[in-house]
């Protein structure tokens, strides 16, 4: 309402703004250099010998050592302490301005803390990374939504920063680790150790593993120790950054091409292992995607035992010429996801068997019909009548995030489908006690309980029903956003692509997926069947409840209900449930095992904090 009141360092920038049309180019004030890689002690000593011949001061020089992050390099410009610009490294000379995206990263100060360097021009350079835990959490969520998992945190971090929509960046947990500080006068920052100290005083979180070493021998000794320690770090690192601590000496040595002479990267080789491909099986995802998976003799890679790895698609198998019986080199992409790097063809036995996707689909899933859409590399189970896809679709429809039919778990789903009682997800509403009790798994009581539980959810909320339909790319939050916008299922089904894309969090790909789902004749027949059985989601209405206009965030675990149940109670009373704390949040519900970040943020925002008992009183 009052845009003139928004300051450049307002916390509102953390949640993202309007999407950009493109990124502007920007020429760096000083070139962002790369580092020479040294693999092992011999190459590191060779570097030391070369620069020792160029300057006698090197013999007595000290070194500043830090972990080498596997992320995206970025430069931040501050004028009189205020962040005015953020630029990607680009080619070192010219990068792209990504200021709006950078502002959503909480570890980057929008205004520097009170310090002498908070006046004039200050440039901070660092690495944008995604932590292991955040990466794994995001991939779990994508798999639950039927989406392909991301391959590694580095590519994800880089790709995220180059998104034109800063709200997408805000939704992903990125961190900024600074490694350099530049001022108008170089004498203001005499050593790299001083740079780190000043950065800490300015409000940046610094790496605890950064420290000073007195000789090249002590650097190499630490490199051996760090080789084992690095696995325990929350982020991925493939080595160490080693710099001469004296920045005057470092500058005097100059550079060769894009590499400064006074620094190098001590790199550890990617951990690999060899194993034998015992078999290649096909996994069918919730959306019907057929993914070939290699089964190995067990082998330890990067600290864990690996027995299988995705081969992605038929084209990848053909490109790498992977056969059953082959000895292969495997590694972990981003130290997490097992991957096959290559085949050792010299060890290929005469009995090695070539593998063909279409042949194996027929063999492993007889009677099922698969198709490979034009322009895609993935085969998909055709239609919604295949028993494998039907079982997954029905499990999803009955899951907690969807209709929450707790008596309809995997084993009961399999029994119903295998007995021919269920041909599509709508058929569960035609089941009778007499039909169910005939199955081996059921007695009178359990059969009645199942039928009663199903009939109890004939009119679910629109968001739950929409999520339960299993539309590709539509997760639980997207379903909530669609329901809040369109109010009725019919309105979503008749919406244009432009109307769908206007919903927050719905981009072109998601909009296409929704539009095509409702346009498909099989799905139209399914919805007609639901309606004919009296099964239809509730229309979203303004409840006018006691919590209307109030916004809640729940942190920690609650004793009396799950977080999903708390969210539903809030919404049913007219309130808004938020996944993250914002300046507009009215209440932070604090459960057990709570971290300090949200509590500190709530205190800074002036958000009212209540415990579970107080929350129950608010709901009453």
Coordinates of C-alpha atoms in Angstrom, one line a residue:
X1 CA 0.0 0.0 0.0
X2 CA 2.9 2.4 0.8
X3 CA 5.8 1.5 -1.5
X4 CA 7.5 4.8 -0.6
X5 CA 8.2 3.3 2.9
X6 CA 10.1 0.3 1.7
X7 CA 13.8 0.8 2.5
X8 CA 16.7 -0.9 0.5
X9 CA 17.5 -3.1 3.5
X10 CA 13.9 -4.0 4.4
X11 CA 13.4 -7.7 5.4
X12 CA 10.6 -7.8 2.8
X13 CA 13.3 -8.3 0.2
X14 CA 14.0 -11.7 1.7
X15 CA 10.7 -13.2 0.3
X16 CA 11.3 -12.2 -3.3
X17 CA 9.6 -9.8 -5.7
X18 CA 8.3 -9.6 -9.2
X19 CA 10.1 -11.8 -11.8
X20 CA 12.7 -10.2 -14.0
X21 CA 12.5 -10.2 -17.8
X22 CA 16.3 -10.8 -18.0
X23 CA 19.6 -10.2 -16.2
X24 CA 21.7 -7.1 -16.9
X25 CA 25.5 -7.5 -17.6
X26 CA 28.0 -5.9 -15.4
X27 CA 31.8 -5.4 -15.7
X28 CA 33.7 -6.3 -12.5
X29 CA 35.7 -3.5 -11.0
X30 CA 38.5 -6.1 -10.5
X31 CA 38.7 -9.3 -12.4
X32 CA 37.3 -12.4 -10.4
X33 CA 40.2 -14.8 -10.8
X34 CA 40.3 -18.6 -10.8
X35 CA 42.8 -20.7 -8.9
X36 CA 45.4 -23.1 -10.2
X37 CA 44.6 -26.7 -9.2
X38 CA 47.3 -28.7 -7.4
X39 CA 46.5 -32.4 -7.1
X40 CA 48.6 -33.7 -4.2
X41 CA 51.8 -32.7 -2.4
X42 CA 54.1 -32.8 -5.3
X43 CA 52.2 -30.3 -7.4
X44 CA 51.8 -28.0 -4.3
X45 CA 55.6 -28.0 -3.7
X46 CA 56.2 -27.3 -7.4
X47 CA 53.9 -24.2 -7.0
X48 CA 55.9 -23.1 -3.9
X49 CA 59.3 -23.6 -5.7
X50 CA 58.1 -21.5 -8.7
X51 CA 57.0 -18.5 -6.7
X52 CA 60.0 -18.7 -4.4
X53 CA 62.3 -18.1 -7.4
X54 CA 60.2 -14.9 -8.2
X55 CA 60.4 -13.3 -4.8
X56 CA 62.7 -14.0 -1.8
X57 CA 59.9 -13.0 0.6
X58 CA 58.1 -16.3 -0.2
X59 CA 60.6 -18.3 1.9
X60 CA 59.4 -16.8 5.1
X61 CA 55.7 -16.2 4.1
X62 CA 52.7 -17.4 6.1
X63 CA 49.6 -18.9 4.5
X64 CA 45.8 -18.5 4.9
X65 CA 44.0 -21.7 4.4
X66 CA 40.2 -22.3 4.0
X67 CA 37.9 -25.0 2.7
X68 CA 37.1 -24.8 -1.0
X69 CA 33.3 -24.6 -1.4
X70 CA 31.6 -26.3 -4.4
X71 CA 29.2 -23.5 -5.3
X72 CA 28.7 -20.3 -7.3
X73 CA 31.1 -17.3 -6.9
X74 CA 29.5 -14.0 -6.4
X75 CA 30.5 -10.4 -5.7
X76 CA 28.5 -8.1 -3.4
X77 CA 28.8 -4.3 -3.6
X78 CA 28.1 -2.1 -0.6
X79 CA 28.0 1.7 -0.6
X80 CA 28.0 3.3 2.8
X81 CA 27.1 -0.1 4.3
X82 CA 24.0 -0.7 2.1
X83 CA 23.9 -3.6 -0.4
X84 CA 23.3 -2.1 -3.8
X85 CA 24.4 -4.8 -6.2
X86 CA 25.3 -8.5 -6.5
X87 CA 27.1 -9.9 -9.6
X88 CA 27.8 -13.5 -10.6
X89 CA 31.4 -14.3 -11.5
X90 CA 30.6 -14.9 -15.2
X91 CA 33.8 -15.1 -17.2
X92 CA 35.7 -13.2 -14.6
X93 CA 35.4 -9.9 -16.4
X94 CA 31.7 -9.6 -17.0
X95 CA 29.0 -11.1 -14.8
X96 CA 25.2 -10.8 -14.4
X97 CA 23.4 -8.6 -11.9
X98 CA 21.4 -10.9 -9.6
X99 CA 20.7 -8.5 -6.7
X100 CA 17.0 -9.3 -6.2
X101 CA 17.9 -13.0 -5.9
X102 CA 20.8 -12.5 -3.6
X103 CA 18.7 -10.4 -1.2
X104 CA 16.6 -13.5 -0.4
X105 CA 19.6 -15.3 1.1
X106 CA 19.4 -14.7 4.8
X107 CA 23.1 -15.0 5.5
X108 CA 23.9 -12.0 3.3
X109 CA 23.5 -8.7 5.3
X110 CA 21.4 -6.1 3.5
X111 CA 23.2 -3.5 5.6
X112 CA 26.7 -3.9 7.1
X113 CA 27.1 -3.7 10.8
X114 CA 28.7 -0.6 12.3
X115 CA 32.3 -0.6 11.3
X116 CA 34.8 1.7 9.6
X117 CA 34.2 -0.3 6.4
X118 CA 30.5 0.5 6.6
X119 CA 31.3 3.8 4.9
X120 CA 32.5 4.2 1.3
X121 CA 32.7 1.4 -1.2
X122 CA 33.2 -2.2 0.0
X123 CA 33.2 -5.3 -2.1
X124 CA 32.6 -8.8 -0.6
X125 CA 33.3 -11.9 -2.6
X126 CA 32.2 -15.3 -1.7
X127 CA 30.6 -18.6 -2.6
X128 CA 26.8 -19.4 -2.7
X129 CA 26.2 -23.0 -1.6
X130 CA 23.4 -25.3 -0.6
X131 CA 24.1 -27.5 2.5
X132 CA 23.9 -31.2 2.3
X133 CA 20.8 -31.5 4.6
X134 CA 18.9 -28.9 2.7
X135 CA 19.7 -30.6 -0.6
X136 CA 18.6 -33.9 0.6
X137 CA 15.4 -32.5 2.1
X138 CA 14.6 -30.7 -1.2
X139 CA 15.1 -34.0 -3.2
X140 CA 12.9 -35.9 -0.8
X141 CA 10.1 -33.4 -1.4
X142 CA 10.6 -33.6 -5.2
X143 CA 10.5 -37.4 -5.2
X144 CA 7.3 -37.3 -3.1
X145 CA 5.8 -34.9 -5.7
X146 CA 6.8 -37.3 -8.6
X147 CA 9.6 -35.0 -9.8
X148 CA 13.1 -35.9 -10.8
X149 CA 15.6 -35.3 -8.0
X150 CA 18.4 -32.7 -8.6
X151 CA 21.8 -34.1 -9.4
X152 CA 24.1 -32.1 -7.1
X153 CA 24.0 -29.1 -4.8
X154 CA 26.5 -27.1 -6.9
X155 CA 24.5 -27.1 -10.1
X156 CA 21.3 -26.5 -8.1
X157 CA 22.8 -23.4 -6.4
X158 CA 24.1 -22.0 -9.6
X159 CA 20.8 -22.7 -11.5
X160 CA 18.7 -21.2 -8.6
X161 CA 20.6 -17.9 -8.6
X162 CA 20.0 -17.6 -12.3
X163 CA 16.2 -17.9 -12.0
X164 CA 14.4 -14.8 -13.1
X165 CA 11.8 -15.2 -10.3
X166 CA 13.3 -14.3 -6.9
X167 CA 10.5 -16.0 -5.1
X168 CA 11.8 -19.4 -6.3
X169 CA 15.2 -18.4 -4.9
X170 CA 13.7 -17.5 -1.6
X171 CA 12.0 -20.9 -1.4
X172 CA 15.4 -22.7 -1.5
X173 CA 17.8 -22.7 1.3
X174 CA 21.0 -21.1 0.1
X175 CA 24.0 -19.9 2.1
X176 CA 26.7 -17.4 1.4
X177 CA 30.3 -18.0 2.5
X178 CA 32.6 -14.9 2.0
X179 CA 36.2 -15.4 1.2
X180 CA 37.5 -11.9 0.2
X181 CA 37.1 -8.3 1.0
X182 CA 38.1 -5.4 -1.3
X183 CA 38.3 -1.7 -0.4
X184 CA 39.2 1.4 -2.5
X185 CA 42.6 1.4 -0.8
X186 CA 44.4 -2.0 -0.7
X187 CA 46.4 -1.0 2.4
X188 CA 43.1 -1.1 4.5
X189 CA 43.2 -4.9 4.3
X190 CA 46.9 -6.0 4.7
X191 CA 46.4 -9.7 5.1
X192 CA 43.9 -12.4 4.3
X193 CA 43.5 -13.1 8.0
X194 CA 42.5 -9.5 8.5
X195 CA 40.0 -9.7 5.7
X196 CA 38.2 -12.6 7.5
X197 CA 38.3 -10.7 10.8
X198 CA 36.8 -7.6 9.2
X199 CA 34.1 -9.6 7.4
X200 CA 33.1 -11.2 10.7
X201 CA 32.8 -7.7 12.3
X202 CA 30.7 -6.5 9.3
X203 CA 28.1 -9.2 10.0
X204 CA 29.1 -12.2 7.9
X205 CA 29.2 -15.8 9.2
X206 CA 32.7 -17.1 8.6
X207 CA 34.1 -20.6 8.1
X208 CA 35.4 -22.1 11.3
X209 CA 37.9 -24.2 9.4
X210 CA 39.7 -21.1 8.1
X211 CA 43.1 -20.5 9.8
X212 CA 46.8 -19.5 9.3
X213 CA 49.7 -21.9 8.6
X214 CA 53.3 -20.9 9.0
X215 CA 55.0 -23.0 6.3
X216 CA 54.1 -24.9 3.2
X217 CA 55.0 -28.1 5.1
X218 CA 52.4 -27.4 7.7
X219 CA 49.8 -26.6 4.9
X220 CA 50.4 -30.0 3.4
X221 CA 50.2 -31.7 6.8
X222 CA 46.8 -30.0 7.4
X223 CA 45.6 -31.0 4.0
X224 CA 46.0 -34.7 5.0
X225 CA 44.0 -34.1 8.2
X226 CA 41.3 -32.2 6.4
X227 CA 40.9 -35.0 3.8
X228 CA 39.0 -36.9 6.6
X229 CA 37.5 -34.0 8.4
X230 CA 35.8 -32.6 5.3
X231 CA 33.2 -35.4 5.2
X232 CA 31.8 -34.0 8.5
X233 CA 31.2 -30.5 7.1
X234 CA 27.6 -29.4 6.4
X235 CA 28.5 -28.4 2.8
X236 CA 30.4 -30.1 0.0
X237 CA 34.1 -29.3 -0.5
X238 CA 36.6 -30.9 -2.9
X239 CA 39.7 -29.3 -1.5
X240 CA 41.4 -26.3 0.2
X241 CA 42.1 -22.8 -0.9
X242 CA 45.7 -21.8 0.0
X243 CA 46.7 -18.1 -0.2
X244 CA 49.8 -16.2 0.9
X245 CA 48.6 -14.4 3.9
X246 CA 50.5 -11.2 3.0
X247 CA 48.2 -9.5 0.4
X248 CA 50.9 -7.1 -0.7
X249 CA 53.2 -10.0 -1.6
X250 CA 50.3 -11.8 -3.2
X251 CA 49.6 -8.7 -5.4
X252 CA 53.3 -8.2 -6.2
X253 CA 53.6 -11.8 -7.6
X254 CA 50.9 -10.9 -10.2
X255 CA 49.1 -13.5 -12.2
X256 CA 49.4 -16.0 -15.1
X257 CA 46.4 -15.7 -17.3
X258 CA 43.3 -16.0 -15.0
X259 CA 45.3 -17.5 -12.1
X260 CA 46.9 -15.4 -9.3
X261 CA 50.4 -16.7 -8.6
X262 CA 50.1 -16.2 -4.9
X263 CA 47.3 -18.8 -4.3
X264 CA 46.3 -22.3 -5.4
X265 CA 43.5 -24.9 -4.8
X266 CA 44.6 -28.1 -3.2
X267 CA 42.2 -30.6 -4.8
X268 CA 41.3 -34.0 -3.6
X269 CA 40.5 -36.6 -6.3
X270 CA 36.8 -37.6 -6.5
X271 CA 36.4 -40.9 -4.6
X272 CA 35.7 -43.7 -7.0
X273 CA 35.2 -47.4 -6.8
X274 CA 34.8 -50.3 -9.3
X275 CA 32.0 -52.9 -9.1
X276 CA 30.2 -55.3 -11.3
X277 CA 26.7 -54.7 -12.8
X278 CA 24.7 -57.7 -11.7
X279 CA 21.4 -56.6 -13.2
X280 CA 19.4 -53.7 -14.5
X281 CA 15.9 -53.4 -13.2
X282 CA 13.2 -50.8 -14.0
X283 CA 11.6 -48.6 -11.3
X284 CA 8.2 -47.1 -11.9
X285 CA 7.6 -43.7 -10.2
X286 CA 4.2 -42.3 -9.1
X287 CA 3.8 -40.4 -12.3
X288 CA 4.5 -43.6 -14.4
X289 CA 8.1 -42.7 -15.3
X290 CA 10.1 -45.8 -16.0
X291 CA 13.7 -45.5 -14.8
X292 CA 16.4 -48.1 -15.3
X293 CA 18.4 -48.9 -12.2
X294 CA 21.8 -50.7 -12.1
X295 CA 22.2 -53.4 -9.3
X296 CA 25.8 -53.8 -8.2
X297 CA 27.9 -56.0 -6.0
X298 CA 28.0 -53.9 -2.8
X299 CA 30.9 -51.5 -2.7
X300 CA 31.8 -48.6 -0.3
X301 CA 32.0 -45.1 -1.9
X302 CA 32.5 -41.9 0.1
X303 CA 31.8 -43.6 3.3
X304 CA 28.6 -45.5 2.5
X305 CA 27.8 -48.9 0.9
X306 CA 26.4 -48.6 -2.6
X307 CA 24.3 -51.4 -4.2
X308 CA 22.4 -49.6 -6.9
X309 CA 22.4 -46.4 -9.0
X310 CA 19.9 -44.8 -11.4
X311 CA 21.0 -45.0 -15.1
X312 CA 18.4 -42.3 -15.9
X313 CA 17.1 -43.5 -19.3
X314 CA 17.7 -45.8 -22.3
X315 CA 19.8 -43.1 -24.1
X316 CA 22.2 -42.9 -21.2
X317 CA 22.7 -46.7 -21.1
X318 CA 23.4 -46.7 -24.9
X319 CA 25.7 -43.7 -24.7
X320 CA 27.9 -45.3 -22.0
X321 CA 27.4 -48.8 -23.4
X322 CA 26.6 -50.4 -20.1
X323 CA 25.9 -54.1 -20.1
X324 CA 25.0 -56.6 -17.4
X325 CA 28.2 -58.2 -16.3
X326 CA 30.3 -55.1 -17.0
X327 CA 32.8 -53.8 -14.5
X328 CA 32.1 -50.1 -14.0
X329 CA 33.6 -47.1 -12.3
X330 CA 31.1 -45.4 -9.9
X331 CA 31.3 -42.2 -7.9
X332 CA 28.9 -40.1 -5.9
X333 CA 27.6 -37.0 -7.6
X334 CA 28.0 -34.2 -5.1
X335 CA 29.1 -36.9 -2.6
X336 CA 25.5 -38.0 -2.4
X337 CA 24.0 -39.7 -5.4
X338 CA 25.7 -42.8 -6.8
X339 CA 26.4 -42.5 -10.5
X340 CA 28.1 -44.7 -13.1
X341 CA 31.0 -42.8 -14.7
X342 CA 32.1 -45.3 -17.3
X343 CA 32.6 -49.0 -18.2
X344 CA 36.0 -50.7 -18.0
X345 CA 35.6 -52.4 -21.4
X346 CA 39.0 -54.2 -21.0
X347 CA 37.3 -56.2 -18.3
X348 CA 34.1 -57.0 -20.2
X349 CA 33.4 -60.7 -20.0
X350 CA 32.2 -62.6 -23.1
X351 CA 28.9 -63.3 -21.2
X352 CA 28.1 -59.6 -20.8
X353 CA 24.5 -59.0 -22.0
X354 CA 23.3 -55.9 -23.8
X355 CA 20.2 -54.3 -22.3
X356 CA 17.2 -52.9 -24.3
X357 CA 14.6 -50.7 -22.6
X358 CA 11.6 -51.7 -24.7
X359 CA 12.4 -55.4 -24.4
X360 CA 12.8 -55.2 -20.6
X361 CA 9.6 -53.2 -20.2
X362 CA 7.7 -56.0 -21.9
X363 CA 9.6 -58.6 -19.8
X364 CA 9.4 -56.9 -16.4
X365 CA 5.9 -55.5 -16.8
X366 CA 3.9 -57.9 -19.1
X367 CA 0.6 -56.5 -20.3
X368 CA 1.5 -52.9 -19.5
X369 CA 1.6 -50.3 -22.2
X370 CA 4.5 -47.8 -22.1
X371 CA 5.1 -44.8 -24.4
X372 CA 7.9 -42.4 -24.9
X373 CA 6.5 -38.9 -25.5
X374 CA 8.1 -37.0 -28.4
X375 CA 11.1 -34.9 -27.2
X376 CA 11.5 -36.8 -23.9
X377 CA 14.1 -39.4 -22.9
X378 CA 11.8 -41.2 -20.4
X379 CA 9.3 -44.0 -21.0
X380 CA 6.0 -43.6 -19.1
X381 CA 3.3 -46.1 -18.2
X382 CA 0.4 -45.2 -20.5
X383 CA -3.0 -44.3 -19.1
X384 CA -4.2 -44.8 -15.6
X385 CA -5.4 -48.4 -15.9
X386 CA -2.0 -50.1 -15.5
X387 CA -2.0 -52.0 -12.2
X388 CA 1.5 -50.7 -11.2
X389 CA 0.6 -47.1 -11.8
X390 CA -2.9 -47.6 -10.3
X391 CA -1.4 -49.0 -7.1
X392 CA 0.9 -46.0 -6.7
X393 CA -1.9 -43.5 -7.6
X394 CA -4.2 -45.1 -5.1
X395 CA -1.6 -45.1 -2.3
X396 CA -1.0 -41.4 -3.1
X397 CA -4.7 -40.6 -3.1
X398 CA -5.1 -42.2 0.3
X399 CA -1.9 -40.8 1.8
X400 CA -1.8 -38.4 4.8
X401 CA -1.2 -35.3 2.6
X402 CA -4.1 -36.1 0.4
X403 CA -7.3 -37.8 1.6
X404 CA -5.7 -39.4 4.7
X405 CA -7.5 -42.7 4.6
X406 CA -5.4 -44.5 7.2
X407 CA -6.9 -48.0 6.6
X408 CA -5.9 -47.9 3.0
X409 CA -2.2 -48.6 3.1
X410 CA 0.1 -50.3 0.6
X411 CA -0.9 -53.9 1.4
X412 CA -4.7 -53.2 1.3
X413 CA -4.2 -51.3 -1.9
X414 CA -2.4 -54.2 -3.5
X415 CA -5.1 -56.6 -2.3
X416 CA -7.9 -54.5 -3.7
X417 CA -6.2 -54.0 -7.1
X418 CA -5.0 -57.6 -7.5
X419 CA -8.5 -58.9 -6.8
X420 CA -9.9 -56.7 -9.5
X421 CA -12.2 -54.7 -7.2
X422 CA -10.6 -51.4 -8.1
X423 CA -9.9 -50.4 -11.7
X424 CA -9.3 -46.6 -11.0
X425 CA -9.0 -44.5 -7.9
X426 CA -12.7 -43.6 -8.0
X427 CA -13.7 -47.3 -7.6
X428 CA -12.8 -47.3 -3.9
X429 CA -16.1 -45.5 -3.3
X430 CA -18.0 -48.4 -4.9
X431 CA -16.6 -51.0 -2.5
X432 CA -19.0 -52.8 -0.1
X433 CA -18.3 -54.7 3.0
X434 CA -19.4 -57.9 1.4
X435 CA -16.9 -57.5 -1.4
X436 CA -14.0 -56.6 0.9
X437 CA -14.6 -59.4 3.4
X438 CA -14.0 -62.0 0.7
X439 CA -10.3 -61.1 0.5
X440 CA -7.8 -63.0 2.6
X441 CA -6.6 -59.9 4.4
X442 CA -10.0 -58.9 5.8
X443 CA -12.4 -60.0 8.5
X444 CA -15.8 -58.6 9.2
X445 CA -14.5 -55.7 11.4
X446 CA -11.6 -54.7 9.3
X447 CA -13.7 -54.8 6.1
X448 CA -16.3 -52.5 7.7
X449 CA -13.7 -50.2 9.0
X450 CA -12.1 -49.8 5.6
X451 CA -15.4 -49.1 3.8
X452 CA -16.5 -46.6 6.5
X453 CA -13.2 -44.8 6.4
X454 CA -13.5 -44.4 2.6
X455 CA -17.1 -43.1 2.7
X456 CA -16.1 -40.6 5.4
X457 CA -14.0 -38.7 2.9
X458 CA -16.5 -38.3 0.0
X459 CA -16.3 -34.5 0.3
X460 CA -12.7 -33.6 1.2
X461 CA -11.2 -30.2 1.0
X462 CA -10.3 -28.9 -2.5
X463 CA -6.6 -28.8 -1.8
X464 CA -6.4 -32.4 -0.5
X465 CA -8.5 -33.7 -3.3
X466 CA -6.4 -31.8 -5.9
X467 CA -3.1 -33.1 -4.5
X468 CA -4.6 -36.6 -4.3
X469 CA -5.3 -36.7 -8.0
X470 CA -1.5 -37.0 -8.6
X471 CA -1.2 -34.3 -11.2
X472 CA 2.4 -34.1 -12.3
X473 CA 4.3 -31.2 -10.6
X474 CA 1.4 -30.4 -8.3
X475 CA 2.6 -30.8 -4.7
X476 CA 0.6 -30.1 -1.6
X477 CA 1.5 -26.4 -1.4
X478 CA 0.7 -25.8 -5.0
X479 CA -2.6 -27.5 -4.5
X480 CA -3.3 -25.2 -1.5
X481 CA -2.4 -22.1 -3.7
X482 CA -4.7 -23.3 -6.5
X483 CA -7.6 -24.0 -4.2
X484 CA -7.2 -20.6 -2.5
X485 CA -7.2 -18.8 -5.9
X486 CA -9.9 -20.7 -7.8
X487 CA -12.2 -21.9 -4.9
X488 CA -13.8 -24.7 -7.0
X489 CA -12.4 -27.7 -8.9
X490 CA -14.5 -26.9 -12.0
X491 CA -12.8 -23.5 -12.1
X492 CA -9.4 -25.0 -12.1
X493 CA -10.4 -27.5 -14.8
X494 CA -11.6 -24.7 -17.1
X495 CA -8.8 -22.2 -16.3
X496 CA -6.6 -20.9 -19.1
X497 CA -2.8 -21.3 -19.1
X498 CA -2.5 -17.6 -18.4
X499 CA -4.9 -17.8 -15.4
X500 CA -3.0 -20.8 -14.0
X501 CA 0.4 -19.1 -14.4
X502 CA -1.0 -16.1 -12.5
X503 CA -1.1 -18.3 -9.3
X504 CA 1.8 -17.8 -7.0
X505 CA 4.3 -20.6 -7.4
X506 CA 2.8 -21.9 -10.7
X507 CA 5.2 -21.5 -13.6
X508 CA 4.8 -22.4 -17.3
X509 CA 5.8 -26.1 -16.8
X510 CA 3.3 -26.6 -13.8
X511 CA 0.6 -24.7 -15.7
X512 CA 1.0 -26.9 -18.8
X513 CA 0.8 -30.1 -16.6
X514 CA -2.4 -28.9 -14.9
X515 CA -4.0 -27.8 -18.2
X516 CA -3.1 -31.0 -20.0
X517 CA -4.3 -33.2 -17.1
X518 CA -7.8 -31.7 -17.2
X519 CA -7.9 -31.7 -21.0
X520 CA -7.2 -35.5 -21.2
X521 CA -10.4 -37.5 -21.9
X522 CA -9.5 -40.3 -19.5
X523 CA -9.2 -37.8 -16.6
X524 CA -12.5 -36.1 -17.6
X525 CA -14.2 -39.4 -17.4
X526 CA -12.6 -40.1 -14.0
X527 CA -13.9 -36.8 -12.6
X528 CA -17.4 -37.5 -14.0
X529 CA -17.2 -40.9 -12.3
X530 CA -16.3 -39.2 -9.0
X531 CA -19.2 -36.8 -9.3
X532 CA -21.6 -39.6 -10.2
X533 CA -20.6 -41.4 -7.0
X534 CA -21.3 -38.3 -4.9
X535 CA -17.6 -37.7 -4.4
X536 CA -16.6 -34.1 -4.9
X537 CA -14.3 -31.6 -3.1
X538 CA -15.8 -28.8 -1.0
X539 CA -15.9 -25.3 -2.5
X540 CA -13.5 -22.9 -0.7
X541 CA -15.5 -20.3 1.1
X542 CA -14.6 -17.4 3.3
X543 CA -15.2 -18.9 6.7
X544 CA -15.2 -15.7 8.6
X545 CA -13.8 -17.7 11.5
X546 CA -12.3 -16.4 14.7
X547 CA -8.8 -16.5 13.2
X548 CA -9.7 -14.6 10.0
X549 CA -6.8 -12.3 9.1
X550 CA -4.3 -14.0 11.5
X551 CA -1.2 -15.7 10.2
X552 CA 0.5 -18.6 12.0
X553 CA 3.8 -20.4 11.7
X554 CA 4.5 -23.7 13.6
X555 CA 8.0 -24.7 14.6
X556 CA 9.1 -27.8 16.4
X557 CA 7.0 -30.9 17.2
X558 CA 3.6 -30.7 18.8
X559 CA 2.3 -33.3 21.3
X560 CA -1.4 -33.2 20.4
X561 CA -1.3 -33.0 16.7
X562 CA 0.9 -33.1 13.6
X563 CA 2.0 -29.9 11.8
X564 CA -0.4 -30.8 8.9
X565 CA -3.3 -31.2 11.4
X566 CA -2.4 -27.8 13.0
X567 CA -2.4 -26.2 9.6
X568 CA -5.8 -27.6 8.8
X569 CA -7.2 -26.4 12.1
X570 CA -5.8 -22.9 11.4
X571 CA -7.3 -22.8 7.9
X572 CA -10.7 -24.1 9.1
X573 CA -10.9 -21.3 11.6
X574 CA -10.2 -18.7 8.8
X575 CA -6.5 -18.2 9.6
X576 CA -3.5 -18.5 7.3
X577 CA -0.9 -21.2 7.8
X578 CA 2.6 -20.0 6.7
X579 CA 5.6 -22.4 6.0
X580 CA 8.1 -19.7 6.9
X581 CA 8.2 -16.8 9.3
X582 CA 7.7 -13.3 7.9
X583 CA 7.2 -9.8 9.1
X584 CA 3.5 -10.3 8.7
X585 CA 3.3 -13.4 10.9
X586 CA 1.0 -12.9 13.9
X587 CA 1.8 -16.0 15.9
X588 CA 4.7 -18.4 16.1
X589 CA 3.6 -21.6 17.7
X590 CA 6.6 -23.1 19.5
X591 CA 6.7 -26.9 20.1
X592 CA 9.5 -29.1 21.3
X593 CA 13.0 -29.4 19.9
X594 CA 13.1 -25.9 18.4
X595 CA 16.1 -24.3 16.8
X596 CA 17.2 -20.8 17.6
X597 CA 16.8 -19.2 14.2
X598 CA 13.0 -18.8 14.1
X599 CA 12.9 -17.7 17.7
X600 CA 15.4 -15.0 17.0
X601 CA 13.6 -13.9 13.9
X602 CA 10.3 -13.8 15.7
X603 CA 11.8 -11.6 18.4
X604 CA 13.2 -9.3 15.7
X605 CA 9.9 -9.1 13.9
X606 CA 7.9 -8.7 17.1
X607 CA 5.9 -11.8 16.4
X608 CA 3.9 -13.2 19.3
X609 CA 5.3 -16.5 20.5
X610 CA 2.8 -19.1 22.0
X611 CA 3.3 -22.6 23.3
X612 CA 1.1 -25.6 22.4
X613 CA -1.3 -25.1 25.3
X614 CA -1.8 -21.4 24.4
X615 CA -2.3 -22.4 20.8
X616 CA -5.1 -24.8 21.7
X617 CA -6.8 -22.0 23.6
X618 CA -6.6 -19.8 20.5
X619 CA -8.2 -22.5 18.5
X620 CA -10.9 -23.2 21.1

